[in-house]
Amino acid sequence: MLTLLTSMYLVVRAVSSQAEPIRVVVTGAAGQIAYSLLYSIAKGDVFGKDQPIILILLDIPPMLPVLDGVVMELQDCALPLLREVIPTDKVEVGFKDIDAAILVGSMPRKEGMERKDLLKANVAIFKTQGAALDKYAKKTVKVLVVGNPANTNCLIASKSAPSIPKENFSCLTRLDHNRACSQVAMRCSVSSDNVKNVIIWGNHSSTQYPDVHHAKVNIQGSEVAAYDAVKDDAWFRGEFISTVQQRGAAVIKARKLSSAMSAAKAICDHMRDIWFGTKEGEFISMGVHAAGNPYGVPEDLIYSFPVQIKNKTWKIVDGLPINDFSQAKMDATAAELVEERDTAVDFLSQ
């Protein structure tokens, strides 16, 4: 009898200790970035190895047959944490009670398309999605915008969801951050985990400023400033910056497709750091609301800063000295974002 009671207690305890599933939506879920992303989310690489997941796959109606194939593949992976997969083309289904939103889908720039036309199309998309988040999602939802122009799309989504804290919105510059880390690591002949505290300032565009003035490289157990490790200031101020800025275009030229595997990895890194925090003494790059920032960036922007994260709350790293070279680069990318914002806000009010 005692053995039976003990067994029942252990079963009840195991069931009660199992975390409740979280609801995660991915938009543009039939696309190539999502195809590289969904497996990592579903197997626990992002939200934890003991966190069950309900995955909601949102895309436009013509993509629903493709989503059915993605659902079949996720089922066929037989992943223990994946409790349910819901394909949909309806925002009221996609955003209902979600804990995390990864907004990958956006209008891509087509040949001959003016930038303002691209902005107009995306304002419509992210205004709709922001309003749906506002109406259907949990107020604690963490929203990551990936679809380009990511900074301005994120701003529009946030403005369209006034009941969700602005701090819950961020955009992806982690891919640029990872690219910068990798370039420094290759230059120093070390693995990329030996490079920390590179910074991406500003827009996820070719005006972004990859900054290594505060970066450290671990060489044979000793932390060295990146500039001292590389010993090539001209490379850092020239080829390094342009390589990171133009890397997306270089991938498209080579693959005839945009970055997918590396973008998915960056999304995982970004969301995992939101969920579990950054390492002590380290910071990463994220596009966040610029309000109250210590670097003189105009307030009503989503701008990429160095941030540290604790208890799912980010904080811009304060007190980093900025030289004239860096300031000019930071101002240039801010100016582009101001122009984008002003154009987008005009469309938003129409």
PDB file of N, CA and C in Angstrom, residues 77-114:
ATOM      1  N   CYS A  77       9.160  15.285 -36.589  1.00  0.00           N
ATOM      2  CA  CYS A  77      10.369  15.414 -35.759  1.00  0.00           C
ATOM      3  C   CYS A  77      10.191  14.733 -34.399  1.00  0.00           C
ATOM      4  N   ALA A  78       8.923  14.489 -34.001  1.00  0.00           N
ATOM      5  CA  ALA A  78       8.618  13.814 -32.730  1.00  0.00           C
ATOM      6  C   ALA A  78       9.334  14.476 -31.557  1.00  0.00           C
ATOM      7  N   LEU A  79       9.123  15.774 -31.433  1.00  0.00           N
ATOM      8  CA  LEU A  79       9.804  16.553 -30.390  1.00  0.00           C
ATOM      9  C   LEU A  79       8.965  16.575 -29.107  1.00  0.00           C
ATOM     10  N   PRO A  80       9.532  16.134 -27.977  1.00  0.00           N
ATOM     11  CA  PRO A  80       8.752  15.991 -26.745  1.00  0.00           C
ATOM     12  C   PRO A  80       8.153  17.302 -26.225  1.00  0.00           C
ATOM     13  N   LEU A  81       8.820  18.437 -26.465  1.00  0.00           N
ATOM     14  CA  LEU A  81       8.337  19.709 -25.925  1.00  0.00           C
ATOM     15  C   LEU A  81       7.226  20.333 -26.770  1.00  0.00           C
ATOM     16  N   LEU A  82       7.071  19.854 -27.997  1.00  0.00           N
ATOM     17  CA  LEU A  82       6.110  20.475 -28.914  1.00  0.00           C
ATOM     18  C   LEU A  82       4.728  19.872 -28.687  1.00  0.00           C
ATOM     19  N   ARG A  83       3.866  20.632 -28.016  1.00  0.00           N
ATOM     20  CA  ARG A  83       2.553  20.123 -27.627  1.00  0.00           C
ATOM     21  C   ARG A  83       1.505  20.273 -28.732  1.00  0.00           C
ATOM     22  N   GLU A  84       1.634  21.336 -29.527  1.00  0.00           N
ATOM     23  CA  GLU A  84       0.644  21.573 -30.566  1.00  0.00           C
ATOM     24  C   GLU A  84       1.240  22.527 -31.601  1.00  0.00           C
ATOM     25  N   VAL A  85       0.835  22.331 -32.857  1.00  0.00           N
ATOM     26  CA  VAL A  85       1.213  23.255 -33.933  1.00  0.00           C
ATOM     27  C   VAL A  85      -0.077  23.734 -34.595  1.00  0.00           C
ATOM     28  N   ILE A  86      -0.238  25.051 -34.679  1.00  0.00           N
ATOM     29  CA  ILE A  86      -1.478  25.625 -35.207  1.00  0.00           C
ATOM     30  C   ILE A  86      -1.149  26.489 -36.420  1.00  0.00           C
ATOM     31  N   PRO A  87      -1.456  26.029 -37.633  1.00  0.00           N
ATOM     32  CA  PRO A  87      -1.250  26.884 -38.816  1.00  0.00           C
ATOM     33  C   PRO A  87      -2.478  27.776 -39.021  1.00  0.00           C
ATOM     34  N   THR A  88      -2.281  29.025 -39.390  1.00  0.00           N
ATOM     35  CA  THR A  88      -3.415  29.928 -39.561  1.00  0.00           C
ATOM     36  C   THR A  88      -3.055  31.114 -40.449  1.00  0.00           C
ATOM     37  N   ASP A  89      -4.086  31.727 -41.030  1.00  0.00           N
ATOM     38  CA  ASP A  89      -3.908  32.992 -41.739  1.00  0.00           C
ATOM     39  C   ASP A  89      -4.698  34.111 -41.053  1.00  0.00           C
ATOM     40  N   LYS A  90      -5.168  33.847 -39.832  1.00  0.00           N
ATOM     41  CA  LYS A  90      -6.015  34.808 -39.110  1.00  0.00           C
ATOM     42  C   LYS A  90      -5.278  35.358 -37.895  1.00  0.00           C
ATOM     43  N   VAL A  91      -5.177  36.694 -37.807  1.00  0.00           N
ATOM     44  CA  VAL A  91      -4.433  37.300 -36.692  1.00  0.00           C
ATOM     45  C   VAL A  91      -5.098  37.020 -35.352  1.00  0.00           C
ATOM     46  N   GLU A  92      -6.432  36.889 -35.342  1.00  0.00           N
ATOM     47  CA  GLU A  92      -7.115  36.643 -34.063  1.00  0.00           C
ATOM     48  C   GLU A  92      -6.786  35.259 -33.510  1.00  0.00           C
ATOM     49  N   VAL A  93      -6.439  34.324 -34.391  1.00  0.00           N
ATOM     50  CA  VAL A  93      -5.956  33.010 -33.959  1.00  0.00           C
ATOM     51  C   VAL A  93      -4.459  33.091 -33.644  1.00  0.00           C
ATOM     52  N   GLY A  94      -3.718  33.739 -34.534  1.00  0.00           N
ATOM     53  CA  GLY A  94      -2.262  33.793 -34.406  1.00  0.00           C
ATOM     54  C   GLY A  94      -1.767  34.479 -33.151  1.00  0.00           C
ATOM     55  N   PHE A  95      -2.466  35.529 -32.711  1.00  0.00           N
ATOM     56  CA  PHE A  95      -1.970  36.333 -31.590  1.00  0.00           C
ATOM     57  C   PHE A  95      -2.712  36.098 -30.280  1.00  0.00           C
ATOM     58  N   LYS A  96      -3.632  35.135 -30.254  1.00  0.00           N
ATOM     59  CA  LYS A  96      -4.432  34.880 -29.061  1.00  0.00           C
ATOM     60  C   LYS A  96      -3.585  34.362 -27.897  1.00  0.00           C
ATOM     61  N   ASP A  97      -3.522  35.153 -26.819  1.00  0.00           N
ATOM     62  CA  ASP A  97      -2.878  34.743 -25.552  1.00  0.00           C
ATOM     63  C   ASP A  97      -1.419  34.317 -25.726  1.00  0.00           C
ATOM     64  N   ILE A  98      -0.718  34.951 -26.653  1.00  0.00           N
ATOM     65  CA  ILE A  98       0.663  34.508 -26.895  1.00  0.00           C
ATOM     66  C   ILE A  98       1.634  35.096 -25.866  1.00  0.00           C
ATOM     67  N   ASP A  99       2.707  34.346 -25.627  1.00  0.00           N
ATOM     68  CA  ASP A  99       3.770  34.757 -24.715  1.00  0.00           C
ATOM     69  C   ASP A  99       4.942  35.380 -25.459  1.00  0.00           C
ATOM     70  N   ALA A 100       5.124  34.966 -26.709  1.00  0.00           N
ATOM     71  CA  ALA A 100       6.234  35.482 -27.517  1.00  0.00           C
ATOM     72  C   ALA A 100       5.791  35.553 -28.974  1.00  0.00           C
ATOM     73  N   ALA A 101       6.158  36.652 -29.633  1.00  0.00           N
ATOM     74  CA  ALA A 101       5.840  36.845 -31.047  1.00  0.00           C
ATOM     75  C   ALA A 101       7.119  37.130 -31.808  1.00  0.00           C
ATOM     76  N   ILE A 102       7.372  36.346 -32.839  1.00  0.00           N
ATOM     77  CA  ILE A 102       8.540  36.546 -33.696  1.00  0.00           C
ATOM     78  C   ILE A 102       8.000  36.913 -35.072  1.00  0.00           C
ATOM     79  N   LEU A 103       8.091  38.204 -35.396  1.00  0.00           N
ATOM     80  CA  LEU A 103       7.454  38.732 -36.600  1.00  0.00           C
ATOM     81  C   LEU A 103       8.471  38.747 -37.740  1.00  0.00           C
ATOM     82  N   VAL A 104       8.496  37.643 -38.468  1.00  0.00           N
ATOM     83  CA  VAL A 104       9.466  37.461 -39.553  1.00  0.00           C
ATOM     84  C   VAL A 104       8.907  37.990 -40.872  1.00  0.00           C
ATOM     85  N   GLY A 105       7.621  37.798 -41.071  1.00  0.00           N
ATOM     86  CA  GLY A 105       7.004  38.160 -42.343  1.00  0.00           C
ATOM     87  C   GLY A 105       6.933  39.658 -42.567  1.00  0.00           C
ATOM     88  N   SER A 106       7.275  40.085 -43.776  1.00  0.00           N
ATOM     89  CA  SER A 106       7.148  41.493 -44.172  1.00  0.00           C
ATOM     90  C   SER A 106       7.124  41.546 -45.699  1.00  0.00           C
ATOM     91  N   MET A 107       6.840  42.714 -46.217  1.00  0.00           N
ATOM     92  CA  MET A 107       6.870  42.898 -47.671  1.00  0.00           C
ATOM     93  C   MET A 107       8.320  43.070 -48.126  1.00  0.00           C
ATOM     94  N   PRO A 108       8.836  42.175 -48.941  1.00  0.00           N
ATOM     95  CA  PRO A 108      10.211  42.338 -49.418  1.00  0.00           C
ATOM     96  C   PRO A 108      10.285  43.423 -50.478  1.00  0.00           C
ATOM     97  N   ARG A 109      11.454  44.013 -50.602  1.00  0.00           N
ATOM     98  CA  ARG A 109      11.642  45.030 -51.635  1.00  0.00           C
ATOM     99  C   ARG A 109      11.750  44.359 -53.002  1.00  0.00           C
ATOM    100  N   LYS A 110      10.918  44.795 -53.925  1.00  0.00           N
ATOM    101  CA  LYS A 110      10.936  44.236 -55.268  1.00  0.00           C
ATOM    102  C   LYS A 110      11.698  45.153 -56.214  1.00  0.00           C
ATOM    103  N   GLU A 111      12.145  44.600 -57.298  1.00  0.00           N
ATOM    104  CA  GLU A 111      12.924  45.363 -58.268  1.00  0.00           C
ATOM    105  C   GLU A 111      12.141  46.597 -58.731  1.00  0.00           C
ATOM    106  N   GLY A 112      12.806  47.745 -58.687  1.00  0.00           N
ATOM    107  CA  GLY A 112      12.175  48.986 -59.129  1.00  0.00           C
ATOM    108  C   GLY A 112      11.299  49.649 -58.081  1.00  0.00           C
ATOM    109  N   MET A 113      11.196  49.039 -56.902  1.00  0.00           N
ATOM    110  CA  MET A 113      10.331  49.577 -55.851  1.00  0.00           C
ATOM    111  C   MET A 113      11.025  50.723 -55.120  1.00  0.00           C
ATOM    112  N   GLU A 114      10.349  51.853 -54.980  1.00  0.00           N
ATOM    113  CA  GLU A 114      10.873  52.972 -54.210  1.00  0.00           C
ATOM    114  C   GLU A 114      10.831  52.624 -52.724  1.00  0.00           C
TER     115      GLU A 114
END
